[in-house]
mmCIF file with all atom_site columns, C-alpha atoms in Angstrom:
data_model
loop_
_atom_site.group_PDB
_atom_site.id
_atom_site.type_symbol
_atom_site.label_atom_id
_atom_site.label_alt_id
_atom_site.label_comp_id
_atom_site.label_asym_id
_atom_site.label_entity_id
_atom_site.label_seq_id
_atom_site.pdbx_PDB_ins_code
_atom_site.Cartn_x
_atom_site.Cartn_y
_atom_site.Cartn_z
_atom_site.occupancy
_atom_site.B_iso_or_equiv
_atom_site.pdbx_formal_charge
_atom_site.auth_seq_id
_atom_site.auth_comp_id
_atom_site.auth_asym_id
_atom_site.auth_atom_id
_atom_site.pdbx_PDB_model_num
ATOM 1   C CA . MET P 1 1   ? 12.745  23.783  -11.464 1.00 0.00 ? 1   MET P CA 1
ATOM 2   C CA . ILE P 1 2   ? 9.652   24.094  -9.663  1.00 0.00 ? 2   ILE P CA 1
ATOM 3   C CA . TYR P 1 3   ? 10.168  24.893  -5.920  1.00 0.00 ? 3   TYR P CA 1
ATOM 4   C CA . PRO P 1 4   ? 7.784   24.554  -2.825  1.00 0.00 ? 4   PRO P CA 1
ATOM 5   C CA . ASP P 1 5   ? 6.900   27.966  -1.435  1.00 0.00 ? 5   ASP P CA 1
ATOM 6   C CA . PHE P 1 6   ? 8.785   27.637  1.886   1.00 0.00 ? 6   PHE P CA 1
ATOM 7   C CA . LYS P 1 7   ? 9.181   31.521  2.227   1.00 0.00 ? 7   LYS P CA 1
ATOM 8   C CA . ASN P 1 8   ? 5.638   32.144  2.797   1.00 0.00 ? 8   ASN P CA 1
ATOM 9   C CA . ASN P 1 9   ? 5.118   28.616  4.444   1.00 0.00 ? 9   ASN P CA 1
ATOM 10  C CA . GLU P 1 10  ? 7.810   27.500  6.871   1.00 0.00 ? 10  GLU P CA 1
ATOM 11  C CA . ILE P 1 11  ? 5.798   24.083  7.067   1.00 0.00 ? 11  ILE P CA 1
ATOM 12  C CA . LEU P 1 12  ? 4.061   22.463  3.947   1.00 0.00 ? 12  LEU P CA 1
ATOM 13  C CA . PRO P 1 13  ? 1.936   19.187  4.053   1.00 0.00 ? 13  PRO P CA 1
ATOM 14  C CA . VAL P 1 14  ? 3.000   16.262  2.189   1.00 0.00 ? 14  VAL P CA 1
ATOM 15  C CA . ILE P 1 15  ? 0.781   13.398  0.989   1.00 0.00 ? 15  ILE P CA 1
ATOM 16  C CA . VAL P 1 16  ? 2.486   10.161  0.244   1.00 0.00 ? 16  VAL P CA 1
ATOM 17  C CA . GLN P 1 17  ? 1.068   7.838   -2.376  1.00 0.00 ? 17  GLN P CA 1
ATOM 18  C CA . ASP P 1 18  ? 2.281   4.306   -3.274  1.00 0.00 ? 18  ASP P CA 1
ATOM 19  C CA . GLU P 1 19  ? 3.604   4.686   -6.713  1.00 0.00 ? 19  GLU P CA 1
ATOM 20  C CA . ASN P 1 20  ? 2.591   1.059   -7.786  1.00 0.00 ? 20  ASN P CA 1
ATOM 21  C CA . SER P 1 21  ? -0.934  0.555   -6.247  1.00 0.00 ? 21  SER P CA 1
ATOM 22  C CA . LYS P 1 22  ? -1.787  4.394   -6.084  1.00 0.00 ? 22  LYS P CA 1
ATOM 23  C CA . THR P 1 23  ? -3.012  4.173   -2.395  1.00 0.00 ? 23  THR P CA 1
ATOM 24  C CA . ILE P 1 24  ? -2.550  7.058   -0.326  1.00 0.00 ? 24  ILE P CA 1
ATOM 25  C CA . LEU P 1 25  ? -0.317  6.286   2.205   1.00 0.00 ? 25  LEU P CA 1
ATOM 26  C CA . MET P 1 26  ? 0.058   8.775   4.891   1.00 0.00 ? 26  MET P CA 1
ATOM 27  C CA . LEU P 1 27  ? 0.048   12.550  5.537   1.00 0.00 ? 27  LEU P CA 1
ATOM 28  C CA . GLY P 1 28  ? 3.083   14.308  7.045   1.00 0.00 ? 28  GLY P CA 1
ATOM 29  C CA . TYR P 1 29  ? 4.870   17.888  6.896   1.00 0.00 ? 29  TYR P CA 1
ATOM 30  C CA . MET P 1 30  ? 8.077   19.392  5.641   1.00 0.00 ? 30  MET P CA 1
ATOM 31  C CA . THR P 1 31  ? 10.457  22.363  6.306   1.00 0.00 ? 31  THR P CA 1
ATOM 32  C CA . GLU P 1 32  ? 12.658  23.229  3.421   1.00 0.00 ? 32  GLU P CA 1
ATOM 33  C CA . GLU P 1 33  ? 15.616  21.274  5.254   1.00 0.00 ? 33  GLU P CA 1
ATOM 34  C CA . ALA P 1 34  ? 13.336  18.140  4.966   1.00 0.00 ? 34  ALA P CA 1
ATOM 35  C CA . TYR P 1 35  ? 12.390  18.589  1.367   1.00 0.00 ? 35  TYR P CA 1
ATOM 36  C CA . LYS P 1 36  ? 16.212  19.118  0.408   1.00 0.00 ? 36  LYS P CA 1
ATOM 37  C CA . LEU P 1 37  ? 16.841  16.052  2.185   1.00 0.00 ? 37  LEU P CA 1
ATOM 38  C CA . THR P 1 38  ? 13.943  14.263  0.564   1.00 0.00 ? 38  THR P CA 1
ATOM 39  C CA . LEU P 1 39  ? 15.417  15.500  -2.824  1.00 0.00 ? 39  LEU P CA 1
ATOM 40  C CA . LYS P 1 40  ? 18.627  13.766  -2.234  1.00 0.00 ? 40  LYS P CA 1
ATOM 41  C CA . GLY P 1 41  ? 16.967  10.539  -1.530  1.00 0.00 ? 41  GLY P CA 1
ATOM 42  C CA . PRO P 1 42  ? 16.644  7.860   -1.262  1.00 0.00 ? 42  PRO P CA 1
ATOM 43  C CA . ASN P 1 43  ? 13.925  8.070   1.194   1.00 0.00 ? 43  ASN P CA 1
ATOM 44  C CA . VAL P 1 44  ? 11.381  10.548  2.456   1.00 0.00 ? 44  VAL P CA 1
ATOM 45  C CA . TRP P 1 45  ? 12.095  13.070  5.458   1.00 0.00 ? 45  TRP P CA 1
ATOM 46  C CA . PHE P 1 46  ? 9.630   14.718  7.346   1.00 0.00 ? 46  PHE P CA 1
ATOM 47  C CA . TYR P 1 47  ? 9.505   17.526  10.155  1.00 0.00 ? 47  TYR P CA 1
ATOM 48  C CA . SER P 1 48  ? 7.738   16.407  13.262  1.00 0.00 ? 48  SER P CA 1
ATOM 49  C CA . ARG P 1 49  ? 5.688   19.264  14.771  1.00 0.00 ? 49  ARG P CA 1
ATOM 50  C CA . SER P 1 50  ? 5.469   17.838  18.122  1.00 0.00 ? 50  SER P CA 1
ATOM 51  C CA . ARG P 1 51  ? 8.982   16.854  18.855  1.00 0.00 ? 51  ARG P CA 1
ATOM 52  C CA . LYS P 1 52  ? 10.416  19.766  16.713  1.00 0.00 ? 52  LYS P CA 1
ATOM 53  C CA . ARG P 1 53  ? 13.018  18.022  14.737  1.00 0.00 ? 53  ARG P CA 1
ATOM 54  C CA . LEU P 1 54  ? 13.589  16.416  11.455  1.00 0.00 ? 54  LEU P CA 1
ATOM 55  C CA . TRP P 1 55  ? 13.152  12.602  10.913  1.00 0.00 ? 55  TRP P CA 1
ATOM 56  C CA . GLU P 1 56  ? 13.510  10.044  8.406   1.00 0.00 ? 56  GLU P CA 1
ATOM 57  C CA . LYS P 1 57  ? 10.660  7.833   7.440   1.00 0.00 ? 57  LYS P CA 1
ATOM 58  C CA . GLY P 1 58  ? 11.213  4.356   8.822   1.00 0.00 ? 58  GLY P CA 1
ATOM 59  C CA . GLU P 1 59  ? 14.504  5.645   11.022  1.00 0.00 ? 59  GLU P CA 1
ATOM 60  C CA . LYS P 1 60  ? 13.367  3.101   13.784  1.00 0.00 ? 60  LYS P CA 1
ATOM 61  C CA . SER P 1 61  ? 10.873  0.498   11.928  1.00 0.00 ? 61  SER P CA 1
ATOM 62  C CA . LYS P 1 62  ? 13.134  0.282   9.049   1.00 0.00 ? 62  LYS P CA 1
ATOM 63  C CA . ASN P 1 63  ? 9.935   0.693   6.957   1.00 0.00 ? 63  ASN P CA 1
ATOM 64  C CA . TYR P 1 64  ? 11.132  3.336   4.683   1.00 0.00 ? 64  TYR P CA 1
ATOM 65  C CA . LEU P 1 65  ? 9.443   5.193   1.982   1.00 0.00 ? 65  LEU P CA 1
ATOM 66  C CA . GLU P 1 66  ? 11.596  5.298   -1.211  1.00 0.00 ? 66  GLU P CA 1
ATOM 67  C CA . VAL P 1 67  ? 11.214  8.363   -3.251  1.00 0.00 ? 67  VAL P CA 1
ATOM 68  C CA . LYS P 1 68  ? 9.975   7.681   -6.780  1.00 0.00 ? 68  LYS P CA 1
ATOM 69  C CA . LYS P 1 69  ? 8.596   11.112  -7.862  1.00 0.00 ? 69  LYS P CA 1
ATOM 70  C CA . ILE P 1 70  ? 7.942   14.477  -6.244  1.00 0.00 ? 70  ILE P CA 1
ATOM 71  C CA . LEU P 1 71  ? 4.961   16.878  -7.351  1.00 0.00 ? 71  LEU P CA 1
ATOM 72  C CA . ILE P 1 72  ? 4.050   20.333  -6.297  1.00 0.00 ? 72  ILE P CA 1
ATOM 73  C CA . ASP P 1 73  ? 0.509   21.904  -6.371  1.00 0.00 ? 73  ASP P CA 1
ATOM 74  C CA . CYS P 1 74  ? -0.331  24.808  -8.516  1.00 0.00 ? 74  CYS P CA 1
ATOM 75  C CA . ASP P 1 75  ? 0.065   27.248  -5.258  1.00 0.00 ? 75  ASP P CA 1
ATOM 76  C CA . TYR P 1 76  ? 3.252   25.728  -4.543  1.00 0.00 ? 76  TYR P CA 1
ATOM 77  C CA . ASP P 1 77  ? 2.206   25.049  -0.810  1.00 0.00 ? 77  ASP P CA 1
ATOM 78  C CA . ALA P 1 78  ? 1.438   21.370  -1.007  1.00 0.00 ? 78  ALA P CA 1
ATOM 79  C CA . ILE P 1 79  ? 3.406   18.362  -1.911  1.00 0.00 ? 79  ILE P CA 1
ATOM 80  C CA . LEU P 1 80  ? 2.711   15.002  -3.127  1.00 0.00 ? 80  LEU P CA 1
ATOM 81  C CA . ILE P 1 81  ? 5.480   12.358  -3.278  1.00 0.00 ? 81  ILE P CA 1
ATOM 82  C CA . LEU P 1 82  ? 5.136   8.931   -5.044  1.00 0.00 ? 82  LEU P CA 1
ATOM 83  C CA . ALA P 1 83  ? 7.028   6.316   -2.981  1.00 0.00 ? 83  ALA P CA 1
ATOM 84  C CA . ASN P 1 84  ? 7.743   2.787   -2.790  1.00 0.00 ? 84  ASN P CA 1
ATOM 85  C CA . PRO P 1 85  ? 6.965   1.582   0.688   1.00 0.00 ? 85  PRO P CA 1
ATOM 86  C CA . LYS P 1 86  ? 9.418   -0.864  2.247   1.00 0.00 ? 86  LYS P CA 1
ATOM 87  C CA . GLY P 1 87  ? 7.076   -2.022  4.626   1.00 0.00 ? 87  GLY P CA 1
ATOM 88  C CA . PRO P 1 88  ? 3.617   -0.956  6.509   1.00 0.00 ? 88  PRO P CA 1
ATOM 89  C CA . THR P 1 89  ? 3.511   2.865   6.585   1.00 0.00 ? 89  THR P CA 1
ATOM 90  C CA . CYS P 1 90  ? 1.531   3.476   9.657   1.00 0.00 ? 90  CYS P CA 1
ATOM 91  C CA . HIS P 1 91  ? 2.925   3.217   13.233  1.00 0.00 ? 91  HIS P CA 1
ATOM 92  C CA . THR P 1 92  ? -0.030  0.724   13.658  1.00 0.00 ? 92  THR P CA 1
ATOM 93  C CA . SER P 1 93  ? 1.709   -1.710  11.421  1.00 0.00 ? 93  SER P CA 1
ATOM 94  C CA . ASN P 1 94  ? -1.248  -1.152  8.704   1.00 0.00 ? 94  ASN P CA 1
ATOM 95  C CA . TYR P 1 95  ? -0.230  -0.491  5.149   1.00 0.00 ? 95  TYR P CA 1
ATOM 96  C CA . SER P 1 96  ? -1.818  2.681   4.986   1.00 0.00 ? 96  SER P CA 1
ATOM 97  C CA . CYS P 1 97  ? -2.663  5.355   7.441   1.00 0.00 ? 97  CYS P CA 1
ATOM 98  C CA . PHE P 1 98  ? -5.999  6.000   5.921   1.00 0.00 ? 98  PHE P CA 1
ATOM 99  C CA . LYS P 1 99  ? -9.262  3.768   6.027   1.00 0.00 ? 99  LYS P CA 1
ATOM 100 C CA . PHE P 1 100 ? -12.443 3.674   4.259   1.00 0.00 ? 100 PHE P CA 1
ATOM 101 C CA . LEU P 1 101 ? -15.222 5.074   6.256   1.00 0.00 ? 101 LEU P CA 1
ATOM 102 C CA . ASP P 1 102 ? -17.842 3.751   3.742   1.00 0.00 ? 102 ASP P CA 1
ATOM 103 C CA . GLU P 1 103 ? -17.073 0.823   1.479   1.00 0.00 ? 103 GLU P CA 1
ATOM 104 C CA . SER P 1 104 ? -20.250 1.782   -0.603  1.00 0.00 ? 104 SER P CA 1
ATOM 105 C CA . VAL P 1 105 ? -17.822 4.280   -2.275  1.00 0.00 ? 105 VAL P CA 1
ATOM 106 C CA . LEU P 1 106 ? -16.226 1.346   -3.628  1.00 0.00 ? 106 LEU P CA 1
ATOM 107 C CA . GLU P 1 107 ? -18.983 0.214   -6.054  1.00 0.00 ? 107 GLU P CA 1
ATOM 108 C CA . LYS P 1 108 ? -18.296 2.248   -8.974  1.00 0.00 ? 108 LYS P CA 1
ATOM 109 C CA . GLU P 1 109 ? -14.577 1.697   -8.909  1.00 0.00 ? 109 GLU P CA 1
ATOM 110 C CA . PHE P 1 110 ? -12.557 -1.451  -7.795  1.00 0.00 ? 110 PHE P CA 1
ATOM 111 C CA . SER P 1 111 ? -9.059  -2.753  -8.134  1.00 0.00 ? 111 SER P CA 1
ATOM 112 C CA . LEU P 1 112 ? -6.616  -5.189  -6.477  1.00 0.00 ? 112 LEU P CA 1
ATOM 113 C CA . GLY P 1 113 ? -5.194  -2.228  -4.526  1.00 0.00 ? 113 GLY P CA 1
ATOM 114 C CA . ILE P 1 114 ? -8.818  -1.665  -3.216  1.00 0.00 ? 114 ILE P CA 1
ATOM 115 C CA . LEU P 1 115 ? -9.273  -5.283  -2.446  1.00 0.00 ? 115 LEU P CA 1
ATOM 116 C CA . GLU P 1 116 ? -6.104  -5.241  -0.628  1.00 0.00 ? 116 GLU P CA 1
ATOM 117 C CA . ASP P 1 117 ? -7.317  -2.465  1.576   1.00 0.00 ? 117 ASP P CA 1
ATOM 118 C CA . ILE P 1 118 ? -10.651 -4.064  2.354   1.00 0.00 ? 118 ILE P CA 1
ATOM 119 C CA . ILE P 1 119 ? -8.714  -7.244  3.403   1.00 0.00 ? 119 ILE P CA 1
ATOM 120 C CA . GLN P 1 120 ? -6.615  -4.983  5.417   1.00 0.00 ? 120 GLN P CA 1
ATOM 121 C CA . LYS P 1 121 ? -9.564  -3.585  7.039   1.00 0.00 ? 121 LYS P CA 1
ATOM 122 C CA . ARG P 1 122 ? -11.134 -6.908  7.951   1.00 0.00 ? 122 ARG P CA 1
ATOM 123 C CA . LYS P 1 123 ? -7.658  -8.167  9.483   1.00 0.00 ? 123 LYS P CA 1
ATOM 124 C CA . GLU P 1 124 ? -7.806  -5.043  11.774  1.00 0.00 ? 124 GLU P CA 1
ATOM 125 C CA . GLU P 1 125 ? -11.386 -4.984  12.802  1.00 0.00 ? 125 GLU P CA 1
ATOM 126 C CA . LYS P 1 126 ? -12.359 -8.562  12.694  1.00 0.00 ? 126 LYS P CA 1
ATOM 127 C CA . PRO P 1 127 ? -15.967 -8.439  11.936  1.00 0.00 ? 127 PRO P CA 1
ATOM 128 C CA . LYS P 1 128 ? -17.963 -11.197 12.901  1.00 0.00 ? 128 LYS P CA 1
ATOM 129 C CA . ASN P 1 129 ? -19.760 -13.299 10.114  1.00 0.00 ? 129 ASN P CA 1
ATOM 130 C CA . SER P 1 130 ? -16.938 -12.461 7.706   1.00 0.00 ? 130 SER P CA 1
ATOM 131 C CA . TYR P 1 131 ? -15.142 -15.045 5.818   1.00 0.00 ? 131 TYR P CA 1
ATOM 132 C CA . THR P 1 132 ? -11.971 -13.049 5.764   1.00 0.00 ? 132 THR P CA 1
ATOM 133 C CA . THR P 1 133 ? -12.244 -12.899 9.641   1.00 0.00 ? 133 THR P CA 1
ATOM 134 C CA . LYS P 1 134 ? -12.485 -16.688 9.802   1.00 0.00 ? 134 LYS P CA 1
ATOM 135 C CA . LEU P 1 135 ? -9.387  -17.152 7.586   1.00 0.00 ? 135 LEU P CA 1
ATOM 136 C CA . PHE P 1 136 ? -7.248  -14.642 9.818   1.00 0.00 ? 136 PHE P CA 1
ATOM 137 C CA . ASN P 1 137 ? -8.512  -16.533 12.933  1.00 0.00 ? 137 ASN P CA 1
ATOM 138 C CA . GLU P 1 138 ? -7.610  -19.890 11.333  1.00 0.00 ? 138 GLU P CA 1
ATOM 139 C CA . GLY P 1 139 ? -4.189  -18.852 10.450  1.00 0.00 ? 139 GLY P CA 1
ATOM 140 C CA . LYS P 1 140 ? -1.612  -19.365 7.958   1.00 0.00 ? 140 LYS P CA 1
ATOM 141 C CA . ASN P 1 141 ? -2.046  -23.269 7.576   1.00 0.00 ? 141 ASN P CA 1
ATOM 142 C CA . LYS P 1 142 ? -5.614  -22.625 6.762   1.00 0.00 ? 142 LYS P CA 1
ATOM 143 C CA . ILE P 1 143 ? -5.011  -19.845 4.426   1.00 0.00 ? 143 ILE P CA 1
ATOM 144 C CA . THR P 1 144 ? -2.288  -21.608 2.437   1.00 0.00 ? 144 THR P CA 1
ATOM 145 C CA . GLN P 1 145 ? -4.338  -24.646 2.232   1.00 0.00 ? 145 GLN P CA 1
ATOM 146 C CA . LYS P 1 146 ? -7.114  -22.658 0.545   1.00 0.00 ? 146 LYS P CA 1
ATOM 147 C CA . ILE P 1 147 ? -4.417  -21.328 -2.049  1.00 0.00 ? 147 ILE P CA 1
ATOM 148 C CA . GLY P 1 148 ? -3.478  -24.824 -2.670  1.00 0.00 ? 148 GLY P CA 1
ATOM 149 C CA . GLU P 1 149 ? -6.986  -25.763 -3.449  1.00 0.00 ? 149 GLU P CA 1
ATOM 150 C CA . GLU P 1 150 ? -7.969  -22.672 -5.358  1.00 0.00 ? 150 GLU P CA 1
ATOM 151 C CA . ALA P 1 151 ? -4.732  -23.042 -7.601  1.00 0.00 ? 151 ALA P CA 1
ATOM 152 C CA . THR P 1 152 ? -5.850  -26.471 -8.363  1.00 0.00 ? 152 THR P CA 1
ATOM 153 C CA . GLU P 1 153 ? -9.254  -25.552 -9.251  1.00 0.00 ? 153 GLU P CA 1
ATOM 154 C CA . VAL P 1 154 ? -7.619  -22.887 -11.450 1.00 0.00 ? 154 VAL P CA 1
ATOM 155 C CA . ILE P 1 155 ? -5.772  -25.587 -13.256 1.00 0.00 ? 155 ILE P CA 1
ATOM 156 C CA . VAL P 1 156 ? -8.770  -27.800 -13.721 1.00 0.00 ? 156 VAL P CA 1
ATOM 157 C CA . ALA P 1 157 ? -10.849 -25.066 -15.183 1.00 0.00 ? 157 ALA P CA 1
ATOM 158 C CA . ALA P 1 158 ? -8.114  -24.041 -17.636 1.00 0.00 ? 158 ALA P CA 1
ATOM 159 C CA . LEU P 1 159 ? -7.710  -27.714 -18.890 1.00 0.00 ? 159 LEU P CA 1
ATOM 160 C CA . ALA P 1 160 ? -11.469 -28.030 -19.172 1.00 0.00 ? 160 ALA P CA 1
ATOM 161 C CA . GLU P 1 161 ? -11.466 -24.935 -21.315 1.00 0.00 ? 161 GLU P CA 1
ATOM 162 C CA . ASN P 1 162 ? -14.079 -23.613 -19.100 1.00 0.00 ? 162 ASN P CA 1
ATOM 163 C CA . LYS P 1 163 ? -13.676 -19.689 -19.326 1.00 0.00 ? 163 LYS P CA 1
ATOM 164 C CA . ILE P 1 164 ? -16.608 -18.922 -16.637 1.00 0.00 ? 164 ILE P CA 1
ATOM 165 C CA . ASN P 1 165 ? -15.017 -21.262 -14.134 1.00 0.00 ? 165 ASN P CA 1
ATOM 166 C CA . LEU P 1 166 ? -11.588 -20.074 -14.879 1.00 0.00 ? 166 LEU P CA 1
ATOM 167 C CA . ILE P 1 167 ? -12.589 -16.688 -14.220 1.00 0.00 ? 167 ILE P CA 1
ATOM 168 C CA . GLU P 1 168 ? -14.506 -17.518 -11.214 1.00 0.00 ? 168 GLU P CA 1
ATOM 169 C CA . GLU P 1 169 ? -11.532 -19.623 -9.573  1.00 0.00 ? 169 GLU P CA 1
ATOM 170 C CA . SER P 1 170 ? -8.774  -17.353 -10.694 1.00 0.00 ? 170 SER P CA 1
ATOM 171 C CA . ALA P 1 171 ? -10.712 -14.467 -8.545  1.00 0.00 ? 171 ALA P CA 1
ATOM 172 C CA . ASP P 1 172 ? -10.827 -16.813 -5.674  1.00 0.00 ? 172 ASP P CA 1
ATOM 173 C CA . LEU P 1 173 ? -7.071  -17.564 -6.103  1.00 0.00 ? 173 LEU P CA 1
ATOM 174 C CA . LEU P 1 174 ? -6.270  -14.009 -6.078  1.00 0.00 ? 174 LEU P CA 1
ATOM 175 C CA . TYR P 1 175 ? -8.195  -13.061 -3.308  1.00 0.00 ? 175 TYR P CA 1
ATOM 176 C CA . HIS P 1 176 ? -6.928  -15.804 -0.930  1.00 0.00 ? 176 HIS P CA 1
ATOM 177 C CA . LEU P 1 177 ? -3.339  -14.894 -2.020  1.00 0.00 ? 177 LEU P CA 1
ATOM 178 C CA . LEU P 1 178 ? -4.003  -11.179 -1.016  1.00 0.00 ? 178 LEU P CA 1
ATOM 179 C CA . VAL P 1 179 ? -5.170  -12.676 2.482   1.00 0.00 ? 179 VAL P CA 1
ATOM 180 C CA . LEU P 1 180 ? -1.915  -14.588 2.624   1.00 0.00 ? 180 LEU P CA 1
ATOM 181 C CA . LEU P 1 181 ? 0.093   -11.421 1.798   1.00 0.00 ? 181 LEU P CA 1
ATOM 182 C CA . SER P 1 182 ? -1.722  -9.394  4.416   1.00 0.00 ? 182 SER P CA 1
ATOM 183 C CA . ASN P 1 183 ? -1.214  -12.033 7.005   1.00 0.00 ? 183 ASN P CA 1
ATOM 184 C CA . GLU P 1 184 ? 2.289   -11.955 6.248   1.00 0.00 ? 184 GLU P CA 1
ATOM 185 C CA . ASN P 1 185 ? 2.582   -7.983  6.077   1.00 0.00 ? 185 ASN P CA 1
ATOM 186 C CA . ILE P 1 186 ? 3.490   -8.038  2.726   1.00 0.00 ? 186 ILE P CA 1
ATOM 187 C CA . SER P 1 187 ? 2.092   -5.393  0.430   1.00 0.00 ? 187 SER P CA 1
ATOM 188 C CA . LEU P 1 188 ? 0.711   -5.548  -3.061  1.00 0.00 ? 188 LEU P CA 1
ATOM 189 C CA . SER P 1 189 ? 3.319   -2.921  -3.958  1.00 0.00 ? 189 SER P CA 1
ATOM 190 C CA . GLU P 1 190 ? 6.166   -5.028  -2.991  1.00 0.00 ? 190 GLU P CA 1
ATOM 191 C CA . ILE P 1 191 ? 4.950   -7.689  -5.290  1.00 0.00 ? 191 ILE P CA 1
ATOM 192 C CA . ILE P 1 192 ? 4.676   -5.198  -8.097  1.00 0.00 ? 192 ILE P CA 1
ATOM 193 C CA . LEU P 1 193 ? 8.001   -3.700  -7.505  1.00 0.00 ? 193 LEU P CA 1
ATOM 194 C CA . LYS P 1 194 ? 9.663   -7.047  -8.087  1.00 0.00 ? 194 LYS P CA 1
ATOM 195 C CA . LEU P 1 195 ? 7.639   -7.693  -11.376 1.00 0.00 ? 195 LEU P CA 1
ATOM 196 C CA . HIS P 1 196 ? 8.612   -4.244  -12.295 1.00 0.00 ? 196 HIS P CA 1
ATOM 197 C CA . GLU P 1 197 ? 12.548  -5.007  -11.429 1.00 0.00 ? 197 GLU P CA 1
ATOM 198 C CA . ARG P 1 198 ? 12.288  -8.457  -13.349 1.00 0.00 ? 198 ARG P CA 1
ATOM 199 C CA . ASN P 1 199 ? 10.568  -6.735  -16.421 1.00 0.00 ? 199 ASN P CA 1
ATOM 200 C CA . LYS P 1 200 ? 13.592  -4.200  -16.649 1.00 0.00 ? 200 LYS P CA 1
ATOM 201 C CA . LYS P 1 201 ? 16.238  -6.990  -16.675 1.00 0.00 ? 201 LYS P CA 1
ATOM 202 C CA . GLU P 1 202 ? 14.561  -8.588  -19.905 1.00 0.00 ? 202 GLU P CA 1
#
């Protein structure tokens, strides 16, 4: 079995990635003892360099990182963990500890996970003249009202067999649903995990 090089490196950097959305969640550090605890599962353990102790991610917040896969880099001195987050990963209550510095990098690649990150950024920064900011400021009642309206428009477009409108209204519905999930502090990965669980039962 491939094993990290703790002989030459007492503490190794660890990147945690959401197994479902592929979003990078956080950077932490592990000693060999923390690594062994993580191998046993079910959750990720780290070593706190400031507090000089082992700690289980989520031990206070209950926002655990459930281990799914562990990968070691070619020099055996860095670890990548694919995990299922049980809530916001960052101590600031954000889904991820990482933020986009420049959204122009998203022009060539896009996904629901990236859209989720953008919506979360709008939620945190509340930029002026942003429709997303307006939705968050107006609250859950307004967001759910918009979801109802968009769902109705999706149905109308489908019954009218209007493909272009159906695509446009479906995009609107997905967007507003992601805004609602962000407002309720529910990550897209939690929804994907539930779908995965249901698929395994079939």
